[in-house]
mmCIF file of C-alpha atoms in Angstrom:
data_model
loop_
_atom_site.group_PDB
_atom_site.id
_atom_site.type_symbol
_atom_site.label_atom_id
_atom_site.label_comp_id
_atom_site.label_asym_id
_atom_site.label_seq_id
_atom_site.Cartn_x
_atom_site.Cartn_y
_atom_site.Cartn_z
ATOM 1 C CA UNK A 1 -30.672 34.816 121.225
ATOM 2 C CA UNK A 2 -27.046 35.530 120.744
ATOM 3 C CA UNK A 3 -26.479 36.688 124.468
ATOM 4 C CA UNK A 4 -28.331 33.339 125.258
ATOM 5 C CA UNK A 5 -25.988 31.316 123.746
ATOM 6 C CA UNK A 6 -23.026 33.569 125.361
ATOM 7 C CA UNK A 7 -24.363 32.871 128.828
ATOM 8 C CA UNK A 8 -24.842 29.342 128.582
ATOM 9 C CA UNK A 9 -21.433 29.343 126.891
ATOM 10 C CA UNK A 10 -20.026 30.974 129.847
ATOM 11 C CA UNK A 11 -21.814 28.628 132.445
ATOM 12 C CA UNK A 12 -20.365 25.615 130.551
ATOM 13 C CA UNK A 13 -16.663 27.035 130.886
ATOM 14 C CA UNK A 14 -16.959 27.866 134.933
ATOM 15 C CA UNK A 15 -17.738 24.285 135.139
ATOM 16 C CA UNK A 16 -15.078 22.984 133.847
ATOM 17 C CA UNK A 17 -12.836 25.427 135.923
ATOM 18 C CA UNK A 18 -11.346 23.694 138.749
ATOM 19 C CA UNK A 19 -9.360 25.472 141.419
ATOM 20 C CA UNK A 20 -7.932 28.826 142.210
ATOM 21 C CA UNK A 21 -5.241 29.136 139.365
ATOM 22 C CA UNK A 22 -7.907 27.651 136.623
ATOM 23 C CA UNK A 23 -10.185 30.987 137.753
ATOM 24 C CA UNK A 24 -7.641 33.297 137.566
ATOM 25 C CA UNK A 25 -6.623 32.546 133.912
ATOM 26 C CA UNK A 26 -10.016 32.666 133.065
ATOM 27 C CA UNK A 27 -9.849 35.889 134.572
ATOM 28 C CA UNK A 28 -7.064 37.144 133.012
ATOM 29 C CA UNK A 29 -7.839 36.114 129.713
ATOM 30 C CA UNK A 30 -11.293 37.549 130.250
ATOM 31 C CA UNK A 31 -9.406 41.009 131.168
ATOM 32 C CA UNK A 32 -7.097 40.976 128.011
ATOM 33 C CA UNK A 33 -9.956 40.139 125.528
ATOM 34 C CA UNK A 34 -12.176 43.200 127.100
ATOM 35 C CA UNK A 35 -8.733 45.750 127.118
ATOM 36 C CA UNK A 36 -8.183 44.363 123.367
ATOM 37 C CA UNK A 37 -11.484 45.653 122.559
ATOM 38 C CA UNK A 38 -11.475 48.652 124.260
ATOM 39 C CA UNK A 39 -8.380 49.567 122.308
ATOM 40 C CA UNK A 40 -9.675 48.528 119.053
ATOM 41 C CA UNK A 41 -13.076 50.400 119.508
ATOM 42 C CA UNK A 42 -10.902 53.898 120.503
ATOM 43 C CA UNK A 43 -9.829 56.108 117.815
ATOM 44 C CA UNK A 44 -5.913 57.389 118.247
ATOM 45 C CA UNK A 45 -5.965 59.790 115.843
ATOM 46 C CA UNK A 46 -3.931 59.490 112.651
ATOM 47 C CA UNK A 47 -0.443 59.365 112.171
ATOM 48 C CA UNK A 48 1.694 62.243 109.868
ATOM 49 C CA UNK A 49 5.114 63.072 109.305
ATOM 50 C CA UNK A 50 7.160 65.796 109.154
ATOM 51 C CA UNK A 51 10.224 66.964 107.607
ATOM 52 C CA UNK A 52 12.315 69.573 109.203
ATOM 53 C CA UNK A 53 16.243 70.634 108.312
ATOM 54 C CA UNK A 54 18.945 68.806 110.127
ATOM 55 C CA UNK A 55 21.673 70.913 111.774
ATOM 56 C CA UNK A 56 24.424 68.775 111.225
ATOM 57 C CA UNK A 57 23.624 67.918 107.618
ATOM 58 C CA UNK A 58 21.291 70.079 106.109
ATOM 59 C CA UNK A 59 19.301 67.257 104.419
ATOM 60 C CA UNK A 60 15.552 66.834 105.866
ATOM 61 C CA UNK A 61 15.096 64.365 109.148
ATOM 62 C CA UNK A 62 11.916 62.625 109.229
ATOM 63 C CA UNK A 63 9.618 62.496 112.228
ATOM 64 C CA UNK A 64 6.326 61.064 112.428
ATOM 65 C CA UNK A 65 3.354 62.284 115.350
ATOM 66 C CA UNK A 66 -0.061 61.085 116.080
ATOM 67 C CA UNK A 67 -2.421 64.145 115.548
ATOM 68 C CA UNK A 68 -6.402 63.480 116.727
ATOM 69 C CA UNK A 69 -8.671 62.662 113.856
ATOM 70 C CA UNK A 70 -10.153 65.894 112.256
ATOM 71 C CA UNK A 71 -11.909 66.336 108.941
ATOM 72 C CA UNK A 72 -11.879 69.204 105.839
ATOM 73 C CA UNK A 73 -10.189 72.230 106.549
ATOM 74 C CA UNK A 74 -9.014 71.600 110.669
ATOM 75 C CA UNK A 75 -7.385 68.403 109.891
ATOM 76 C CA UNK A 76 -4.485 70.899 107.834
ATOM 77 C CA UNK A 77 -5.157 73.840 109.994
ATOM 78 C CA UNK A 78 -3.903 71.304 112.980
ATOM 79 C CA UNK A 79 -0.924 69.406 110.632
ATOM 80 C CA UNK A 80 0.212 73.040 109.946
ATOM 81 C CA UNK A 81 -0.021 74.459 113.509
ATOM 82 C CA UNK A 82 1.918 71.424 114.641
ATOM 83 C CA UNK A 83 4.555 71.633 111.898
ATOM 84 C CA UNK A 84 4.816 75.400 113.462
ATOM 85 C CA UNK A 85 5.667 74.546 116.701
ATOM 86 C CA UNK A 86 9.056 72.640 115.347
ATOM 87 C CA UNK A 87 10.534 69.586 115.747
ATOM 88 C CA UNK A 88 10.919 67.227 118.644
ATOM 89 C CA UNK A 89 14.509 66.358 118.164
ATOM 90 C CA UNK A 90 17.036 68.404 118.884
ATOM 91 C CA UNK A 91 19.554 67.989 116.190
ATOM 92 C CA UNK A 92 16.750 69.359 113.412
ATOM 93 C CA UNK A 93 15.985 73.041 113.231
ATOM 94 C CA UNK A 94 12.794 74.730 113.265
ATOM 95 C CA UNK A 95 11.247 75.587 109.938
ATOM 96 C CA UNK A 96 10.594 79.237 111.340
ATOM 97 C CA UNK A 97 11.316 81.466 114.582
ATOM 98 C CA UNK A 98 9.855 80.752 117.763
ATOM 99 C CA UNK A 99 6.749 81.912 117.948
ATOM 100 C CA UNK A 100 5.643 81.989 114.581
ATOM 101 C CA UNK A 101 1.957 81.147 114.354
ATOM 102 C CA UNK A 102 -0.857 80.728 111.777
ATOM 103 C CA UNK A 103 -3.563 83.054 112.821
ATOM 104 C CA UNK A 104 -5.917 81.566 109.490
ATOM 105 C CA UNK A 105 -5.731 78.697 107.092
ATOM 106 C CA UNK A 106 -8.298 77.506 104.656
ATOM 107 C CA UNK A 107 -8.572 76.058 101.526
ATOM 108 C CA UNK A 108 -10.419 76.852 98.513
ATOM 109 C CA UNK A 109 -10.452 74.307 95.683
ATOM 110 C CA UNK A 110 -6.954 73.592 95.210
ATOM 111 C CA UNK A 111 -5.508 75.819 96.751
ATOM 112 C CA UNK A 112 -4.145 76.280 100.573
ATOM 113 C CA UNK A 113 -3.859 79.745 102.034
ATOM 114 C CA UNK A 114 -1.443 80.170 105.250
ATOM 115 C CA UNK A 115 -1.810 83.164 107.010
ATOM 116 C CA UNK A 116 1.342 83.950 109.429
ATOM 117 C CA UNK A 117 2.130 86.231 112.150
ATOM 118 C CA UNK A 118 5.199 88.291 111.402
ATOM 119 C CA UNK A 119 7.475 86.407 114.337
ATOM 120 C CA UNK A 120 8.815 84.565 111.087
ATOM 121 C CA UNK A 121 10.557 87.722 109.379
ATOM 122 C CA UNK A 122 12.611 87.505 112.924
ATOM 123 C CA UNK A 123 15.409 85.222 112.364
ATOM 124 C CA UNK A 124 15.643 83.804 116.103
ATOM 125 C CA UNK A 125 17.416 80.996 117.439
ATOM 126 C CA UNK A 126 18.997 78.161 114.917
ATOM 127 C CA UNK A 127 15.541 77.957 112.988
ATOM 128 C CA UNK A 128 16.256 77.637 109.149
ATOM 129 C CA UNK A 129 16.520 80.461 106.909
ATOM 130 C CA UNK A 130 13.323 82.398 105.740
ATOM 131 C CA UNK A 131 13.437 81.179 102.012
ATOM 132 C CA UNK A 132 14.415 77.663 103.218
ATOM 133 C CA UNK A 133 11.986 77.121 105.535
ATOM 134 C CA UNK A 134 8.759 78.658 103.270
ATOM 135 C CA UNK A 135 10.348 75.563 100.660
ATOM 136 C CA UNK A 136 10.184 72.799 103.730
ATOM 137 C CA UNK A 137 6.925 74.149 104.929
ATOM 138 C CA UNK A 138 5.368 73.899 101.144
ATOM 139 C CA UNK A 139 6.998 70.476 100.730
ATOM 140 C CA UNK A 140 5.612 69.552 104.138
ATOM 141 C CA UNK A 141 1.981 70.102 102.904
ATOM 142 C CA UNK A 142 2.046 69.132 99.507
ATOM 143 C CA UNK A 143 3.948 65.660 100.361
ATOM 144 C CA UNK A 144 1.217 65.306 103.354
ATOM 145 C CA UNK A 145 -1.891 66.756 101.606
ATOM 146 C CA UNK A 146 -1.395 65.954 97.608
ATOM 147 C CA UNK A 147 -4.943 67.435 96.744
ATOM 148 C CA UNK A 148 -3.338 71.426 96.858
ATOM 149 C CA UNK A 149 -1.488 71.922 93.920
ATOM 150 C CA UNK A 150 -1.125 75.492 94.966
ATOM 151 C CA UNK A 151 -0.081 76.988 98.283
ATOM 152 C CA UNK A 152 -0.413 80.508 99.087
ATOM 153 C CA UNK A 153 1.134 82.005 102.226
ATOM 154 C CA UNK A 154 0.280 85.526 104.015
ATOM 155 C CA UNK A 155 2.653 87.556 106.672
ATOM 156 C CA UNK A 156 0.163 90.041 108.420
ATOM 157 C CA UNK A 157 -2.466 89.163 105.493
ATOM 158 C CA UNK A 158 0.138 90.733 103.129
ATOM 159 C CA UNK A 159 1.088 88.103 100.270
ATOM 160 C CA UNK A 160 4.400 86.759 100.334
ATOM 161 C CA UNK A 161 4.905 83.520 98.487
ATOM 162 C CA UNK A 162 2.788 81.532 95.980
ATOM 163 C CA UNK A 163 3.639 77.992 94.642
ATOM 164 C CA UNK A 164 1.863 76.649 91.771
#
């Protein structure tokens, strides 16, 4: 009954159009509405930041990206590859060398474990130092995902660092 009342509705208002310029801004507005729903009705993802080290300063910049929605366990495994591949700006340093990667990360309870590949013993490039940038990377998570009140991270699936 609804699309009944739509129709008619629709009839009424292309009779009261008169002329050319009167059917284009009908049109038009008929275009925007349907693009403004479209856009509502599309999921962008969600929006998370990240902190990385500045070079000039040394304090933490502040850069936010849109990552595709994801739920449990893959929406950290994806925050934590991207806060892998560095920063976007180039007056911040990377947290680790190029080409450091997580090859597994899960959680358990409370607890986050971060397996890495051994790239990040290789101090490469102007990426921060090792102990500096396993305190950015922790601070990363724990400001971005509160729930882990312990992170535990693995070079080669050999323990390195816990933080309680």
């Amino acid at each position: 009954m609804k699309s009944k009342i739509k129709v008619e509705q629709i009839k009424d208002l292309t009779k009261k159009i008169k002329g050319p310029r009167e059917a284009f801004a009908v049109a038009i507005a008929a275009v925007f509405v349907v693009s403004l729903f479209a856009f509502l009705a599309k999921t962008h993802g969600r929006r998370y930041i990240f902190r990385f080290q500045s070079v000039d300063s040394g304090r933490n910049n502040v850069e936010w990206r849109l990552l595709p929605s994801k739920r449990g366990a893959q929406k950290v495994s994806l925050y934590v590859d991207e806060l892998l591949l560095g920063p976007k700006t180039e007056r911040s340093r990377p947290i680790f060398s190029p080409g450091t990667k997580a090859t597994f990360c899960f959680e358990r309870g409370k607890t986050l474990y971060v397996n890495l590949t051994p790239d990040l013993l290789q101090k490469t490039g102007n990426a921060s130092d090792i102990m500096e940038g396993l305190e950015i990377f922790k601070m990363n998570i724990k400001r971005t995902f509160p729930k882990y009140k312990q992170v535990e991270i693995y070079i080669d699936k050999k323990g390195l660092y816990k933080e309680f």
